CSV table of C-alpha atoms and ligand atoms in Angstrom, one decimal:
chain,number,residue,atom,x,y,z
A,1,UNK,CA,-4.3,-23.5,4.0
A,2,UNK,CA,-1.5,-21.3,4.3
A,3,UNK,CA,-2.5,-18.1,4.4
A,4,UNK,CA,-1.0,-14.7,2.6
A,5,UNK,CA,0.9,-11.7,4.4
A,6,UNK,CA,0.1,-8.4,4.0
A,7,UNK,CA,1.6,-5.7,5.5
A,8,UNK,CA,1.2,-1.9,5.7
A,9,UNK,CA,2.1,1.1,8.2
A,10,UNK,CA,-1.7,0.9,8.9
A,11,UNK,CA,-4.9,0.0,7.6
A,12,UNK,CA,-4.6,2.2,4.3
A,13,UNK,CA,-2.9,-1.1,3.1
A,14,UNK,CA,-6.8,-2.7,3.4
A,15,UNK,CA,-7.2,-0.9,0.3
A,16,UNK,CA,-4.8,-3.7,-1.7
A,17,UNK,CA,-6.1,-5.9,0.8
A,18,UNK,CA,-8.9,-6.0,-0.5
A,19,UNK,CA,-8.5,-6.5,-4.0
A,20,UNK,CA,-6.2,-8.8,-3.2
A,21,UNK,CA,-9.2,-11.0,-1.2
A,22,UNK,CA,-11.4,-10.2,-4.1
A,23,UNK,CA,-8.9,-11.9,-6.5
A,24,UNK,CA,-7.9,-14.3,-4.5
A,25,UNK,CA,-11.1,-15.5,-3.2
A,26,UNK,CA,-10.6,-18.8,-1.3
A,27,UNK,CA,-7.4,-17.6,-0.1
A,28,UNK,CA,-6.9,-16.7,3.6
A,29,UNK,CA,-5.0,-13.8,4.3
A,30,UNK,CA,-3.1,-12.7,7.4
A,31,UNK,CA,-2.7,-8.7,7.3
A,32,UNK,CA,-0.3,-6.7,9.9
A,33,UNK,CA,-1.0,-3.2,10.1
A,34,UNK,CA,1.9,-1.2,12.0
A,35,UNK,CA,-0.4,1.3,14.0
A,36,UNK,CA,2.2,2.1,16.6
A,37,UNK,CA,5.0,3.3,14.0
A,38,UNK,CA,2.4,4.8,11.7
A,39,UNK,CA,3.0,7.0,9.1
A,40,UNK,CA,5.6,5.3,8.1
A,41,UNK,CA,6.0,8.2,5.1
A,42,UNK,CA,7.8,10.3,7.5
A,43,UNK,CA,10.3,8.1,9.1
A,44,UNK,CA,14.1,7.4,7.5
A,45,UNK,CA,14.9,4.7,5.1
A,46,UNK,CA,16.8,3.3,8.2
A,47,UNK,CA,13.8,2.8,10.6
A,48,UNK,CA,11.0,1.5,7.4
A,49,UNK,CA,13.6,-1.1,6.4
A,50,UNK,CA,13.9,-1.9,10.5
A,51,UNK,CA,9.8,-2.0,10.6
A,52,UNK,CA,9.3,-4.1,7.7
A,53,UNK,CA,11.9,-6.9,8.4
A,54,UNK,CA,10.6,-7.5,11.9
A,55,UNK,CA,7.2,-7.8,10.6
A,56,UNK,CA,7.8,-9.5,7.2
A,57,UNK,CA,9.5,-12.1,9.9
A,58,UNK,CA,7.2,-12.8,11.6
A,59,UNK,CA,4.4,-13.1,8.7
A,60,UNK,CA,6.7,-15.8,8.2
A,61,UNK,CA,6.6,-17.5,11.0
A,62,UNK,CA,3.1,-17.5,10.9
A,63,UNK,CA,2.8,-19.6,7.6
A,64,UNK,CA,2.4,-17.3,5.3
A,65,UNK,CA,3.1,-18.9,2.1
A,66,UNK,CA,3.8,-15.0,0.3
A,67,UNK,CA,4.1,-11.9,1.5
A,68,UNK,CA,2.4,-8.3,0.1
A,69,UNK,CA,4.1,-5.0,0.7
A,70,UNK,CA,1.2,-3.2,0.7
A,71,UNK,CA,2.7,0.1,1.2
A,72,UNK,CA,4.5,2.3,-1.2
A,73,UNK,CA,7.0,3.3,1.4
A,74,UNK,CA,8.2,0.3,2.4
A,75,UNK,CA,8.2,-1.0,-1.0
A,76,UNK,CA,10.6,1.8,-1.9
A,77,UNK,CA,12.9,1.5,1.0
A,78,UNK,CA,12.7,-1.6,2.4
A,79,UNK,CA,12.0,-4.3,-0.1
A,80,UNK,CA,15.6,-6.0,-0.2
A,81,UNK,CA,15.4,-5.7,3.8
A,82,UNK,CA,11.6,-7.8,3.5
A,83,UNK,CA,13.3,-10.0,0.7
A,84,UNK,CA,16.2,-11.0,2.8
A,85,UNK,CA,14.2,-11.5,6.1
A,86,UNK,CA,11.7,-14.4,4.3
A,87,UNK,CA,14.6,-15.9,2.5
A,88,UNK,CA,14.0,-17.6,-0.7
A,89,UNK,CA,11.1,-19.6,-0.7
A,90,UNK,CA,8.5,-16.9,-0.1
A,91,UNK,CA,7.8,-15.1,-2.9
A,92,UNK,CA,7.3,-11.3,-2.2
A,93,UNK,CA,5.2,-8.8,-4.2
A,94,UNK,CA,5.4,-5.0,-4.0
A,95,UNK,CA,2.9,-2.0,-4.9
A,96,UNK,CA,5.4,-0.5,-7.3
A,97,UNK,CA,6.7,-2.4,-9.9
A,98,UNK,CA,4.0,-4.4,-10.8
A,99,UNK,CA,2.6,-0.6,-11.5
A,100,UNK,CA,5.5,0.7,-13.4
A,101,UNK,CA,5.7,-2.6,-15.5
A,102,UNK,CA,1.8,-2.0,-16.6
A,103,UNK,CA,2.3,1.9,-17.1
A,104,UNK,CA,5.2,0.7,-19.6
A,105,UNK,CA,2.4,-2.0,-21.4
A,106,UNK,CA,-0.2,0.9,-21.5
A,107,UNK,CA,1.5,3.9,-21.8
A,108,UNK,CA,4.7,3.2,-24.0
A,109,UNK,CA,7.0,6.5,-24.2
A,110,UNK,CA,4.2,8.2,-21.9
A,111,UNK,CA,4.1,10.8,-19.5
A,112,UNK,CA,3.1,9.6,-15.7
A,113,UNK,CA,2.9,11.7,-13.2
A,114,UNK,CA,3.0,10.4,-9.1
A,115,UNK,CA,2.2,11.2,-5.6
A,116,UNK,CA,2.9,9.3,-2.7
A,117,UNK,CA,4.3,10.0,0.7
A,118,UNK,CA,7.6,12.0,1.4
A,119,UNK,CA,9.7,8.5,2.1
A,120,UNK,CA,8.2,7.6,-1.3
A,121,UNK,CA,8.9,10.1,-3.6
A,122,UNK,CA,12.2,10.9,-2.2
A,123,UNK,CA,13.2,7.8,-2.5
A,124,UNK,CA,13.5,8.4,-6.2
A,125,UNK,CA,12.4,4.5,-6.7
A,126,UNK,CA,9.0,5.0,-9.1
A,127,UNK,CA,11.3,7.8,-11.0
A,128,UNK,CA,14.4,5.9,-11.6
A,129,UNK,CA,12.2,2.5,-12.7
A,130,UNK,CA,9.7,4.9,-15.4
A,131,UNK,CA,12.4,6.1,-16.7
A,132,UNK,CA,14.4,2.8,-17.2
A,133,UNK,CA,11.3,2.3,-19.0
A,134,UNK,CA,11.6,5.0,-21.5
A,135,UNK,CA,8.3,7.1,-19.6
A,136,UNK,CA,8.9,10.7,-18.5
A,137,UNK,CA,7.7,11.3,-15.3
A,138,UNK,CA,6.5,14.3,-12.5
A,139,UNK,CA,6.5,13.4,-9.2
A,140,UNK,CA,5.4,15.1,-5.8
A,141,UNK,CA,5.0,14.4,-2.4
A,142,UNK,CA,1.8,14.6,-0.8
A,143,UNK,CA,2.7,14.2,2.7
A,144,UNK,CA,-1.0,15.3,4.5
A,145,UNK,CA,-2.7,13.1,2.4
A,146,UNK,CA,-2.4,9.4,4.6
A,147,UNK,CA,-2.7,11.2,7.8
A,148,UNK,CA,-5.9,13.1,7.2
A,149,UNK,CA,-7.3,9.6,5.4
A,150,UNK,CA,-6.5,7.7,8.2
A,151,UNK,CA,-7.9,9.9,10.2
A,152,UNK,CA,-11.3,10.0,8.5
A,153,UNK,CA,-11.2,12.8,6.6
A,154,UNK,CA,-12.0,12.0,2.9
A,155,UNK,CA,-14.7,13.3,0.6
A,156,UNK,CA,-14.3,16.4,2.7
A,157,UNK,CA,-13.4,19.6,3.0
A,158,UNK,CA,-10.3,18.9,4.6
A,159,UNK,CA,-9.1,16.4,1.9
A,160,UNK,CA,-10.7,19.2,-0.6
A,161,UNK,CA,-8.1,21.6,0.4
A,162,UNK,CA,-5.5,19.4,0.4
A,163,UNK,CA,-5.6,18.7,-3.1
A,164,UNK,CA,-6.2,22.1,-4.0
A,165,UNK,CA,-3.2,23.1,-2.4
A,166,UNK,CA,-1.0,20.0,-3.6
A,167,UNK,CA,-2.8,20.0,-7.1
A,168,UNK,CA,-4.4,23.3,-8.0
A,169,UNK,CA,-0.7,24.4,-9.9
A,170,UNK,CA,-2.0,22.1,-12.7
A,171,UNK,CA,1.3,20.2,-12.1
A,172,UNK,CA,0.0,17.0,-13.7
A,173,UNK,CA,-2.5,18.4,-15.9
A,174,UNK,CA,-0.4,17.2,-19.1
A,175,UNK,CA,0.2,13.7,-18.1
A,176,UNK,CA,-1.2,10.9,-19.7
A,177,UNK,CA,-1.4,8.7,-15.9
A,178,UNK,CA,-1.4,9.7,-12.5
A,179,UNK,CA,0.0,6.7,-10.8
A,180,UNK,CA,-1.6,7.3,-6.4
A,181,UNK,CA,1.9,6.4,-4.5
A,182,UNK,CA,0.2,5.9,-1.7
A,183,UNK,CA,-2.0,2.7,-0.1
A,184,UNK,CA,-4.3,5.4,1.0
A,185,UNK,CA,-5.0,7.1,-1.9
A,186,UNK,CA,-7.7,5.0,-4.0
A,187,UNK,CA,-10.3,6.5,-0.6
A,188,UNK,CA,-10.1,9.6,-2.5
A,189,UNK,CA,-9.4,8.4,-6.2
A,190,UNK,CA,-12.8,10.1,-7.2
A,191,UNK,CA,-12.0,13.7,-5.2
A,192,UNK,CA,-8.5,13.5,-6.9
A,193,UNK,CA,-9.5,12.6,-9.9
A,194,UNK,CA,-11.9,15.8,-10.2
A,195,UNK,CA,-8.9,18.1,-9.9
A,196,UNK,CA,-7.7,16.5,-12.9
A,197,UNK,CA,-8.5,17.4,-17.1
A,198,UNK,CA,-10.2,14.1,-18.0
A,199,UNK,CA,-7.4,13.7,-20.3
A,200,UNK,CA,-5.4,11.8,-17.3
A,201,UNK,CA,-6.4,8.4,-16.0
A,202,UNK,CA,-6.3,7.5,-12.4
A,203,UNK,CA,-4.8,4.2,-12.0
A,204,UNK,CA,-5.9,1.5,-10.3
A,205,UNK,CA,-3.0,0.2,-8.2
A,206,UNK,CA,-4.6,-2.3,-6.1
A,207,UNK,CA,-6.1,-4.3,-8.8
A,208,UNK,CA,-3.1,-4.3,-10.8
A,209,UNK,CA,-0.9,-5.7,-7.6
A,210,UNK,CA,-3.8,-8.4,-7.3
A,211,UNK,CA,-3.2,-9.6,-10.4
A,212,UNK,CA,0.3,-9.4,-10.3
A,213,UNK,CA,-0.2,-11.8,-6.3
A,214,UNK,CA,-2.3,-14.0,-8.8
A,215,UNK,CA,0.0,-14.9,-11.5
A,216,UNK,CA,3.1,-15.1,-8.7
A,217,UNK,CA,1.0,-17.8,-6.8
A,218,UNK,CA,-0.2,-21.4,-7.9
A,219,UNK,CA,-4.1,-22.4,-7.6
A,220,UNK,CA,-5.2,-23.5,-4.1
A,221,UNK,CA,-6.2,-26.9,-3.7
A,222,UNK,CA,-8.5,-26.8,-0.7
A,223,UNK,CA,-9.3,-23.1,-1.3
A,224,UNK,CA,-12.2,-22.4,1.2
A,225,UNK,CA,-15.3,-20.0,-0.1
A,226,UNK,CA,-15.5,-18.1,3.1
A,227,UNK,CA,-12.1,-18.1,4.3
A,228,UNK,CA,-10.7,-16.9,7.8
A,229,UNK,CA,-9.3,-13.6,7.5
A,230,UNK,CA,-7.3,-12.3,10.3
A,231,UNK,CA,-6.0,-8.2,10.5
A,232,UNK,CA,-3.6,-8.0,13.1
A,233,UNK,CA,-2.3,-4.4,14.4
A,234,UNK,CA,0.3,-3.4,16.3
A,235,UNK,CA,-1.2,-0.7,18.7
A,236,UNK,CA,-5.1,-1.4,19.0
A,237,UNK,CA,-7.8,1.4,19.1
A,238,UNK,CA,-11.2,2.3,18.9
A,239,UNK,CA,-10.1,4.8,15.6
A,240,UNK,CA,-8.2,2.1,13.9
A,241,UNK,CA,-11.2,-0.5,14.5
A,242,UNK,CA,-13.8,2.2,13.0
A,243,UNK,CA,-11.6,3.4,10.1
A,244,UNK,CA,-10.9,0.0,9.3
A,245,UNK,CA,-14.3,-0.6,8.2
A,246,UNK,CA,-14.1,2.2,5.4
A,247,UNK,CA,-11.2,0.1,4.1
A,248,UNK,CA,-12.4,-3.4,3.7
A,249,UNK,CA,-16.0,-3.4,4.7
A,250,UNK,CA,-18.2,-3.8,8.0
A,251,UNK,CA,-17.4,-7.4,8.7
A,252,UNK,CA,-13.5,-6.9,9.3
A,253,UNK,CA,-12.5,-7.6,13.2
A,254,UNK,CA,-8.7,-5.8,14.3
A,255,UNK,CA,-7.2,-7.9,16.6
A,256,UNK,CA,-3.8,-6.5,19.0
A,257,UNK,CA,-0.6,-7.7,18.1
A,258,UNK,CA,2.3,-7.7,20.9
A,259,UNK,CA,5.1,-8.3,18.2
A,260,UNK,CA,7.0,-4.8,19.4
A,261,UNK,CA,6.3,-5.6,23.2
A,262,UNK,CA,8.5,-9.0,23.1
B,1,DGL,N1,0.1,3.5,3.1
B,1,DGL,C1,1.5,4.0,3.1
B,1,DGL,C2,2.1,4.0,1.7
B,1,DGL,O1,1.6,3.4,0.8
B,1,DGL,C3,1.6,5.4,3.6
B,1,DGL,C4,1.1,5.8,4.9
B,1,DGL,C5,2.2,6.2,5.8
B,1,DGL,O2,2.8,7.2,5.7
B,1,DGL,O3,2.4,5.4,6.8
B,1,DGL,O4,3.1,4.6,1.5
């Protein structure tokens, strides 16, 4: 069976992944995680688009029968450049507006507030598409957040003091949603979601994106129970292997890609 693409600057893109597989199940996915250009939040609209074509290519070439941006900042910079490079007949699903179209169901007229990384937010994509949809919105970049998550700090005191110092202003203590702009985020949904009043839900991106991948994507025939999932990255190491595992579970395997040495 074909199988999906999923892509992310790295392996915080598991997190979608994941739900993804879980919805999915009998699907086989093929994920690419961009280690070597990682974090792709602090790099220019210029070089994400450049990233994500190349690899949305070859995802292509490799079967895939639909392809998951499963990062926030490629989905706001690069999603025509990942549209264009898999041509027509492969369908392509983002992390954002599947979001913003069920913050509009949920929340009509609502306030939502968002954080994501600094390509993301200043990007302006999630604020211009809530407020097409009638929602006021706050937004701020996080930009410490993926790093120190990828690097294994979460449920810490280092991702602690991060919040305090991006949150403790009480800047989203009046919306009704706070939308995590970031594929690394839903580690620390529960840490985050403490410096919040209980008023404001957390949402739960990767589940909604599944479901959005489910209703793009016809029923497998042949769908296996177990199938063969592969998670390729583009600079191999012993970090990325271990921190892997606190993404998708203990039985993933990272194989080395050579796409940027050809
Ligand atoms: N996971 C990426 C996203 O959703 C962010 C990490 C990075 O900066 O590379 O935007």
């Amino acid at each position: 069976m074909r199988p999906l693409g999923i892509f992310d600057s790295g392996i915080g893109g598991l997190t979608v992944a994941r739900a993804v597989a879980d919805r999915m199940t009998g699907s086989p996915l093929l994920y690419f995680g961009d280690t070597a250009h990682l974090p792709y939040g602090e790099k220019s609209p210029h070089l994400i688009r450049h990233y994500a074509s190349r690899i949305s290519h070859h995802l292509r070439d490799e079967g895939c029968r639909a392809i998951v941006v499963a990062c926030n900042s490629a989905s706001s910079n690069a999603l025509e450049s990942v549209r264009d490079a898999v041509g027509p007949d492969i369908p392509v699903v983002d992390v954002v507006e599947p979001v913003v179209a069920h913050l509009r169901d949920r929340w009509p007229g609502g306030h939502i507030g968002v954080i994501g990384t600094r390509a993301t937010i200043e990007s302006g994509l999630y604020q211009r598409l809530l407020t097409s949809a009638g929602l006021e919105v706050t937004a701020r970049a996080t930009p410490l957040l993926a790093s120190a998550i990828e690097e294994g700090f979460h449920q810490g005191a280092v991702s602690e003091a991060l919040l305090a110092a991006y949150l403790g202003d009480g800047i989203f203590d009046a919306v009704d949603a706070l939308v995590l702009g970031c594929t690394h985020y839903p580690l620390i949904a529960d840490q985050i979601t403490a410096h919040l009043p209980p008023s404001v839900e957390v949402v739960d991106s990767p589940a909604i994106v599944a479901e959005a991948v489910a209703a793009l994507l016809p029923a497998e025939t042949g769908a296996s129970p177990d199938p063969a999932h592969r998670f390729l990255v583009s600079d191999w190491t012993d970090s990325f292997a271990h921190g892997a595992r606190r993404f998708f579970g203990d039985a993933i395997q990272l194989e080395a890609s050579d796409l940027w040495k050809r």
